[in-house]
Amino acid sequence: MLMLRLQRVGKIKQPSYRLIISEKVRDTQHGSLEILGTFNPLGKEAAFTVKEDRVKYWLSVGAQASPTVHNLLLA
């Protein structure tokens, strides 16, 4: 099953995240099918950028969002 998940990148104590699509059973560091956006929680406004058309496509073909990604997409 495909999942929209966050992949942690960045330095120690300075996290930033990529929104990726990957298999549910795989580790997020192993590889992804596509990078769909970024999330920086340490920025002044917690910048969350997304390729909306690609996210809608992956959700339409049956991918599911992780609980954290689901909450970010609703906000």
PDB file of N, CA and C in Angstrom:
ATOM      1  N   MET A   1       0.838  -1.171   0.000  1.00  0.00           N
ATOM      2  CA  MET A   1       0.000   0.000   0.000  1.00  0.00           C
ATOM      3  C   MET A   1       0.887   1.240   0.000  1.00  0.00           C
ATOM      4  N   LEU A   2       0.482   2.223  -0.756  1.00  0.00           N
ATOM      5  CA  LEU A   2       1.237   3.477  -0.830  1.00  0.00           C
ATOM      6  C   LEU A   2       0.778   4.443   0.254  1.00  0.00           C
ATOM      7  N   MET A   3       1.754   5.157   0.826  1.00  0.00           N
ATOM      8  CA  MET A   3       1.466   6.109   1.904  1.00  0.00           C
ATOM      9  C   MET A   3       2.133   7.446   1.610  1.00  0.00           C
ATOM     10  N   LEU A   4       1.430   8.513   1.949  1.00  0.00           N
ATOM     11  CA  LEU A   4       2.032   9.846   1.972  1.00  0.00           C
ATOM     12  C   LEU A   4       2.606  10.022   3.364  1.00  0.00           C
ATOM     13  N   ARG A   5       3.922  10.183   3.449  1.00  0.00           N
ATOM     14  CA  ARG A   5       4.579  10.262   4.752  1.00  0.00           C
ATOM     15  C   ARG A   5       5.617  11.378   4.753  1.00  0.00           C
ATOM     16  N   LEU A   6       6.101  11.690   5.951  1.00  0.00           N
ATOM     17  CA  LEU A   6       7.155  12.687   6.102  1.00  0.00           C
ATOM     18  C   LEU A   6       8.500  11.979   6.262  1.00  0.00           C
ATOM     19  N   GLN A   7       9.502  12.480   5.574  1.00  0.00           N
ATOM     20  CA  GLN A   7      10.867  11.968   5.669  1.00  0.00           C
ATOM     21  C   GLN A   7      11.705  13.066   6.329  1.00  0.00           C
ATOM     22  N   ARG A   8      12.336  12.739   7.446  1.00  0.00           N
ATOM     23  CA  ARG A   8      13.128  13.739   8.167  1.00  0.00           C
ATOM     24  C   ARG A   8      14.459  13.957   7.458  1.00  0.00           C
ATOM     25  N   VAL A   9      14.773  15.213   7.229  1.00  0.00           N
ATOM     26  CA  VAL A   9      16.064  15.617   6.671  1.00  0.00           C
ATOM     27  C   VAL A   9      16.545  16.813   7.482  1.00  0.00           C
ATOM     28  N   GLY A  10      17.779  17.192   7.310  1.00  0.00           N
ATOM     29  CA  GLY A  10      18.288  18.346   8.036  1.00  0.00           C
ATOM     30  C   GLY A  10      19.305  17.945   9.084  1.00  0.00           C
ATOM     31  N   LYS A  11      19.810  18.939   9.781  1.00  0.00           N
ATOM     32  CA  LYS A  11      20.849  18.732  10.786  1.00  0.00           C
ATOM     33  C   LYS A  11      20.254  18.292  12.117  1.00  0.00           C
ATOM     34  N   ILE A  12      21.126  17.933  13.036  1.00  0.00           N
ATOM     35  CA  ILE A  12      20.708  17.603  14.392  1.00  0.00           C
ATOM     36  C   ILE A  12      20.094  18.840  15.029  1.00  0.00           C
ATOM     37  N   LYS A  13      18.951  18.657  15.660  1.00  0.00           N
ATOM     38  CA  LYS A  13      18.190  19.717  16.327  1.00  0.00           C
ATOM     39  C   LYS A  13      17.701  20.816  15.384  1.00  0.00           C
ATOM     40  N   GLN A  14      17.767  20.592  14.072  1.00  0.00           N
ATOM     41  CA  GLN A  14      17.224  21.517  13.085  1.00  0.00           C
ATOM     42  C   GLN A  14      16.478  20.713  12.025  1.00  0.00           C
ATOM     43  N   PRO A  15      15.373  20.072  12.418  1.00  0.00           N
ATOM     44  CA  PRO A  15      14.708  19.190  11.467  1.00  0.00           C
ATOM     45  C   PRO A  15      13.949  19.955  10.387  1.00  0.00           C
ATOM     46  N   SER A  16      13.909  19.369   9.239  1.00  0.00           N
ATOM     47  CA  SER A  16      12.977  19.755   8.188  1.00  0.00           C
ATOM     48  C   SER A  16      12.522  18.437   7.564  1.00  0.00           C
ATOM     49  N   TYR A  17      11.423  18.464   6.883  1.00  0.00           N
ATOM     50  CA  TYR A  17      10.819  17.231   6.405  1.00  0.00           C
ATOM     51  C   TYR A  17      10.457  17.343   4.939  1.00  0.00           C
ATOM     52  N   ARG A  18      10.471  16.198   4.254  1.00  0.00           N
ATOM     53  CA  ARG A  18       9.975  16.091   2.891  1.00  0.00           C
ATOM     54  C   ARG A  18       8.681  15.298   2.935  1.00  0.00           C
ATOM     55  N   LEU A  19       7.728  15.717   2.146  1.00  0.00           N
ATOM     56  CA  LEU A  19       6.512  14.943   1.970  1.00  0.00           C
ATOM     57  C   LEU A  19       6.766  14.002   0.806  1.00  0.00           C
ATOM     58  N   ILE A  20       6.718  12.695   1.068  1.00  0.00           N
ATOM     59  CA  ILE A  20       7.052  11.706   0.048  1.00  0.00           C
ATOM     60  C   ILE A  20       5.916  10.705  -0.100  1.00  0.00           C
ATOM     61  N   ILE A  21       5.958   9.995  -1.221  1.00  0.00           N
ATOM     62  CA  ILE A  21       5.070   8.854  -1.435  1.00  0.00           C
ATOM     63  C   ILE A  21       5.959   7.618  -1.482  1.00  0.00           C
ATOM     64  N   SER A  22       5.632   6.618  -0.662  1.00  0.00           N
ATOM     65  CA  SER A  22       6.429   5.397  -0.634  1.00  0.00           C
ATOM     66  C   SER A  22       5.578   4.238  -0.142  1.00  0.00           C
ATOM     67  N   GLU A  23       6.129   3.038  -0.234  1.00  0.00           N
ATOM     68  CA  GLU A  23       5.440   1.857   0.277  1.00  0.00           C
ATOM     69  C   GLU A  23       5.355   1.942   1.794  1.00  0.00           C
ATOM     70  N   LYS A  24       4.256   1.478   2.344  1.00  0.00           N
ATOM     71  CA  LYS A  24       4.036   1.567   3.783  1.00  0.00           C
ATOM     72  C   LYS A  24       5.061   0.764   4.577  1.00  0.00           C
ATOM     73  N   VAL A  25       5.472  -0.397   4.076  1.00  0.00           N
ATOM     74  CA  VAL A  25       6.365  -1.281   4.827  1.00  0.00           C
ATOM     75  C   VAL A  25       7.830  -0.880   4.707  1.00  0.00           C
ATOM     76  N   ARG A  26       8.148   0.063   3.833  1.00  0.00           N
ATOM     77  CA  ARG A  26       9.537   0.482   3.653  1.00  0.00           C
ATOM     78  C   ARG A  26       9.909   1.621   4.588  1.00  0.00           C
ATOM     79  N   ASP A  27      11.184   1.676   4.907  1.00  0.00           N
ATOM     80  CA  ASP A  27      11.728   2.784   5.690  1.00  0.00           C
ATOM     81  C   ASP A  27      11.695   4.054   4.837  1.00  0.00           C
ATOM     82  N   THR A  28      11.440   5.187   5.458  1.00  0.00           N
ATOM     83  CA  THR A  28      11.362   6.434   4.696  1.00  0.00           C
ATOM     84  C   THR A  28      12.723   6.834   4.119  1.00  0.00           C
ATOM     85  N   GLN A  29      13.803   6.374   4.730  1.00  0.00           N
ATOM     86  CA  GLN A  29      15.135   6.709   4.231  1.00  0.00           C
ATOM     87  C   GLN A  29      15.562   5.809   3.075  1.00  0.00           C
ATOM     88  N   HIS A  30      14.837   4.731   2.831  1.00  0.00           N
ATOM     89  CA  HIS A  30      15.230   3.772   1.788  1.00  0.00           C
ATOM     90  C   HIS A  30      15.050   4.329   0.392  1.00  0.00           C
ATOM     91  N   GLY A  31      13.995   5.016   0.171  1.00  0.00           N
ATOM     92  CA  GLY A  31      13.731   5.556  -1.152  1.00  0.00           C
ATOM     93  C   GLY A  31      12.264   5.881  -1.288  1.00  0.00           C
ATOM     94  N   SER A  32      11.953   6.759  -2.192  1.00  0.00           N
ATOM     95  CA  SER A  32      10.569   7.152  -2.373  1.00  0.00           C
ATOM     96  C   SER A  32      10.253   7.171  -3.855  1.00  0.00           C
ATOM     97  N   LEU A  33       8.972   7.109  -4.162  1.00  0.00           N
ATOM     98  CA  LEU A  33       8.555   7.189  -5.555  1.00  0.00           C
ATOM     99  C   LEU A  33       8.602   8.619  -6.069  1.00  0.00           C
ATOM    100  N   GLU A  34       8.248   9.567  -5.187  1.00  0.00           N
ATOM    101  CA  GLU A  34       8.214  10.963  -5.608  1.00  0.00           C
ATOM    102  C   GLU A  34       8.246  11.874  -4.374  1.00  0.00           C
ATOM    103  N   ILE A  35       8.906  13.003  -4.500  1.00  0.00           N
ATOM    104  CA  ILE A  35       8.902  14.019  -3.453  1.00  0.00           C
ATOM    105  C   ILE A  35       7.787  14.997  -3.795  1.00  0.00           C
ATOM    106  N   LEU A  36       6.844  15.164  -2.861  1.00  0.00           N
ATOM    107  CA  LEU A  36       5.649  15.957  -3.124  1.00  0.00           C
ATOM    108  C   LEU A  36       5.644  17.322  -2.454  1.00  0.00           C
ATOM    109  N   GLY A  37       6.579  17.580  -1.554  1.00  0.00           N
ATOM    110  CA  GLY A  37       6.597  18.870  -0.889  1.00  0.00           C
ATOM    111  C   GLY A  37       7.581  18.894   0.260  1.00  0.00           C
ATOM    112  N   THR A  38       7.572  19.995   1.001  1.00  0.00           N
ATOM    113  CA  THR A  38       8.470  20.155   2.143  1.00  0.00           C
ATOM    114  C   THR A  38       7.710  20.760   3.312  1.00  0.00           C
ATOM    115  N   PHE A  39       8.246  20.528   4.513  1.00  0.00           N
ATOM    116  CA  PHE A  39       7.670  21.085   5.732  1.00  0.00           C
ATOM    117  C   PHE A  39       8.819  21.490   6.636  1.00  0.00           C
ATOM    118  N   ASN A  40       8.826  22.770   7.049  1.00  0.00           N
ATOM    119  CA  ASN A  40       9.845  23.285   7.949  1.00  0.00           C
ATOM    120  C   ASN A  40       9.157  23.787   9.214  1.00  0.00           C
ATOM    121  N   PRO A  41       9.152  22.987  10.295  1.00  0.00           N
ATOM    122  CA  PRO A  41       8.452  23.389  11.507  1.00  0.00           C
ATOM    123  C   PRO A  41       9.152  24.486  12.300  1.00  0.00           C
ATOM    124  N   LEU A  42      10.430  24.740  12.025  1.00  0.00           N
ATOM    125  CA  LEU A  42      11.177  25.729  12.794  1.00  0.00           C
ATOM    126  C   LEU A  42      11.114  27.127  12.202  1.00  0.00           C
ATOM    127  N   GLY A  43      10.512  27.274  11.055  1.00  0.00           N
ATOM    128  CA  GLY A  43      10.389  28.587  10.442  1.00  0.00           C
ATOM    129  C   GLY A  43       9.413  29.463  11.208  1.00  0.00           C
ATOM    130  N   LYS A  44       9.401  30.731  10.904  1.00  0.00           N
ATOM    131  CA  LYS A  44       8.531  31.661  11.606  1.00  0.00           C
ATOM    132  C   LYS A  44       7.057  31.291  11.457  1.00  0.00           C
ATOM    133  N   GLU A  45       6.683  30.791  10.302  1.00  0.00           N
ATOM    134  CA  GLU A  45       5.282  30.442  10.053  1.00  0.00           C
ATOM    135  C   GLU A  45       5.109  28.963   9.739  1.00  0.00           C
ATOM    136  N   ALA A  46       6.050  28.120  10.111  1.00  0.00           N
ATOM    137  CA  ALA A  46       5.979  26.681   9.852  1.00  0.00           C
ATOM    138  C   ALA A  46       5.612  26.419   8.392  1.00  0.00           C
ATOM    139  N   ALA A  47       6.526  26.747   7.495  1.00  0.00           N
ATOM    140  CA  ALA A  47       6.284  26.673   6.056  1.00  0.00           C
ATOM    141  C   ALA A  47       5.994  25.246   5.598  1.00  0.00           C
ATOM    142  N   PHE A  48       4.870  25.071   4.926  1.00  0.00           N
ATOM    143  CA  PHE A  48       4.455  23.784   4.384  1.00  0.00           C
ATOM    144  C   PHE A  48       4.111  23.999   2.920  1.00  0.00           C
ATOM    145  N   THR A  49       4.981  23.536   2.016  1.00  0.00           N
ATOM    146  CA  THR A  49       4.740  23.686   0.589  1.00  0.00           C
ATOM    147  C   THR A  49       4.434  22.319  -0.004  1.00  0.00           C
ATOM    148  N   VAL A  50       3.454  22.284  -0.885  1.00  0.00           N
ATOM    149  CA  VAL A  50       2.957  21.024  -1.436  1.00  0.00           C
ATOM    150  C   VAL A  50       2.663  21.183  -2.918  1.00  0.00           C
ATOM    151  N   LYS A  51       2.936  20.127  -3.686  1.00  0.00           N
ATOM    152  CA  LYS A  51       2.487  20.052  -5.075  1.00  0.00           C
ATOM    153  C   LYS A  51       1.069  19.477  -5.039  1.00  0.00           C
ATOM    154  N   GLU A  52       0.080  20.375  -4.991  1.00  0.00           N
ATOM    155  CA  GLU A  52      -1.304  19.957  -4.764  1.00  0.00           C
ATOM    156  C   GLU A  52      -1.829  19.007  -5.831  1.00  0.00           C
ATOM    157  N   ASP A  53      -1.485  19.247  -7.094  1.00  0.00           N
ATOM    158  CA  ASP A  53      -1.990  18.383  -8.154  1.00  0.00           C
ATOM    159  C   ASP A  53      -1.463  16.957  -8.018  1.00  0.00           C
ATOM    160  N   ARG A  54      -0.200  16.803  -7.617  1.00  0.00           N
ATOM    161  CA  ARG A  54       0.371  15.466  -7.462  1.00  0.00           C
ATOM    162  C   ARG A  54      -0.193  14.750  -6.228  1.00  0.00           C
ATOM    163  N   VAL A  55      -0.436  15.496  -5.154  1.00  0.00           N
ATOM    164  CA  VAL A  55      -1.035  14.897  -3.956  1.00  0.00           C
ATOM    165  C   VAL A  55      -2.435  14.400  -4.284  1.00  0.00           C
ATOM    166  N   LYS A  56      -3.217  15.208  -4.999  1.00  0.00           N
ATOM    167  CA  LYS A  56      -4.567  14.779  -5.388  1.00  0.00           C
ATOM    168  C   LYS A  56      -4.510  13.550  -6.284  1.00  0.00           C
ATOM    169  N   TYR A  57      -3.530  13.497  -7.182  1.00  0.00           N
ATOM    170  CA  TYR A  57      -3.391  12.330  -8.051  1.00  0.00           C
ATOM    171  C   TYR A  57      -3.130  11.068  -7.237  1.00  0.00           C
ATOM    172  N   TRP A  58      -2.160  11.124  -6.336  1.00  0.00           N
ATOM    173  CA  TRP A  58      -1.810   9.937  -5.558  1.00  0.00           C
ATOM    174  C   TRP A  58      -2.955   9.506  -4.646  1.00  0.00           C
ATOM    175  N   LEU A  59      -3.683  10.454  -4.088  1.00  0.00           N
ATOM    176  CA  LEU A  59      -4.836  10.093  -3.267  1.00  0.00           C
ATOM    177  C   LEU A  59      -5.941   9.475  -4.111  1.00  0.00           C
ATOM    178  N   SER A  60      -6.075   9.911  -5.367  1.00  0.00           N
ATOM    179  CA  SER A  60      -7.108   9.373  -6.246  1.00  0.00           C
ATOM    180  C   SER A  60      -6.812   7.943  -6.701  1.00  0.00           C
ATOM    181  N   VAL A  61      -5.532   7.568  -6.736  1.00  0.00           N
ATOM    182  CA  VAL A  61      -5.192   6.200  -7.152  1.00  0.00           C
ATOM    183  C   VAL A  61      -5.082   5.247  -5.966  1.00  0.00           C
ATOM    184  N   GLY A  62      -5.447   5.711  -4.765  1.00  0.00           N
ATOM    185  CA  GLY A  62      -5.547   4.808  -3.634  1.00  0.00           C
ATOM    186  C   GLY A  62      -4.508   4.959  -2.551  1.00  0.00           C
ATOM    187  N   ALA A  63      -3.615   5.914  -2.657  1.00  0.00           N
ATOM    188  CA  ALA A  63      -2.632   6.125  -1.596  1.00  0.00           C
ATOM    189  C   ALA A  63      -3.329   6.713  -0.370  1.00  0.00           C
ATOM    190  N   GLN A  64      -2.790   6.434   0.799  1.00  0.00           N
ATOM    191  CA  GLN A  64      -3.346   6.968   2.029  1.00  0.00           C
ATOM    192  C   GLN A  64      -2.322   7.868   2.702  1.00  0.00           C
ATOM    193  N   ALA A  65      -2.806   8.844   3.428  1.00  0.00           N
ATOM    194  CA  ALA A  65      -1.922   9.758   4.150  1.00  0.00           C
ATOM    195  C   ALA A  65      -1.723   9.253   5.570  1.00  0.00           C
ATOM    196  N   SER A  66      -0.507   9.420   6.088  1.00  0.00           N
ATOM    197  CA  SER A  66      -0.259   9.088   7.489  1.00  0.00           C
ATOM    198  C   SER A  66      -1.053  10.072   8.349  1.00  0.00           C
ATOM    199  N   PRO A  67      -1.281   9.746   9.614  1.00  0.00           N
ATOM    200  CA  PRO A  67      -2.047  10.673  10.466  1.00  0.00           C
ATOM    201  C   PRO A  67      -1.456  12.084  10.534  1.00  0.00           C
ATOM    202  N   THR A  68      -0.139  12.191  10.614  1.00  0.00           N
ATOM    203  CA  THR A  68       0.501  13.510  10.673  1.00  0.00           C
ATOM    204  C   THR A  68       0.299  14.276   9.379  1.00  0.00           C
ATOM    205  N   VAL A  69       0.487  13.617   8.254  1.00  0.00           N
ATOM    206  CA  VAL A  69       0.299  14.274   6.961  1.00  0.00           C
ATOM    207  C   VAL A  69      -1.164  14.658   6.783  1.00  0.00           C
ATOM    208  N   HIS A  70      -2.059  13.807   7.195  1.00  0.00           N
ATOM    209  CA  HIS A  70      -3.484  14.112   7.107  1.00  0.00           C
ATOM    210  C   HIS A  70      -3.803  15.402   7.859  1.00  0.00           C
ATOM    211  N   ASN A  71      -3.269  15.551   9.066  1.00  0.00           N
ATOM    212  CA  ASN A  71      -3.504  16.769   9.846  1.00  0.00           C
ATOM    213  C   ASN A  71      -2.895  17.998   9.179  1.00  0.00           C
ATOM    214  N   LEU A  72      -1.719  17.837   8.570  1.00  0.00           N
ATOM    215  CA  LEU A  72      -1.085  18.976   7.890  1.00  0.00           C
ATOM    216  C   LEU A  72      -1.872  19.389   6.654  1.00  0.00           C
ATOM    217  N   LEU A  73      -2.415  18.414   5.934  1.00  0.00           N
ATOM    218  CA  LEU A  73      -3.173  18.735   4.725  1.00  0.00           C
ATOM    219  C   LEU A  73      -4.494  19.428   5.060  1.00  0.00           C
ATOM    220  N   LEU A  74      -5.061  19.115   6.202  1.00  0.00           N
ATOM    221  CA  LEU A  74      -6.319  19.757   6.601  1.00  0.00           C
ATOM    222  C   LEU A  74      -6.114  21.182   7.091  1.00  0.00           C
ATOM    223  N   ALA A  75      -4.925  21.473   7.614  1.00  0.00           N
ATOM    224  CA  ALA A  75      -4.664  22.800   8.173  1.00  0.00           C
ATOM    225  C   ALA A  75      -4.480  23.845   7.097  1.00  0.00           C
TER     226      ALA A  75
END
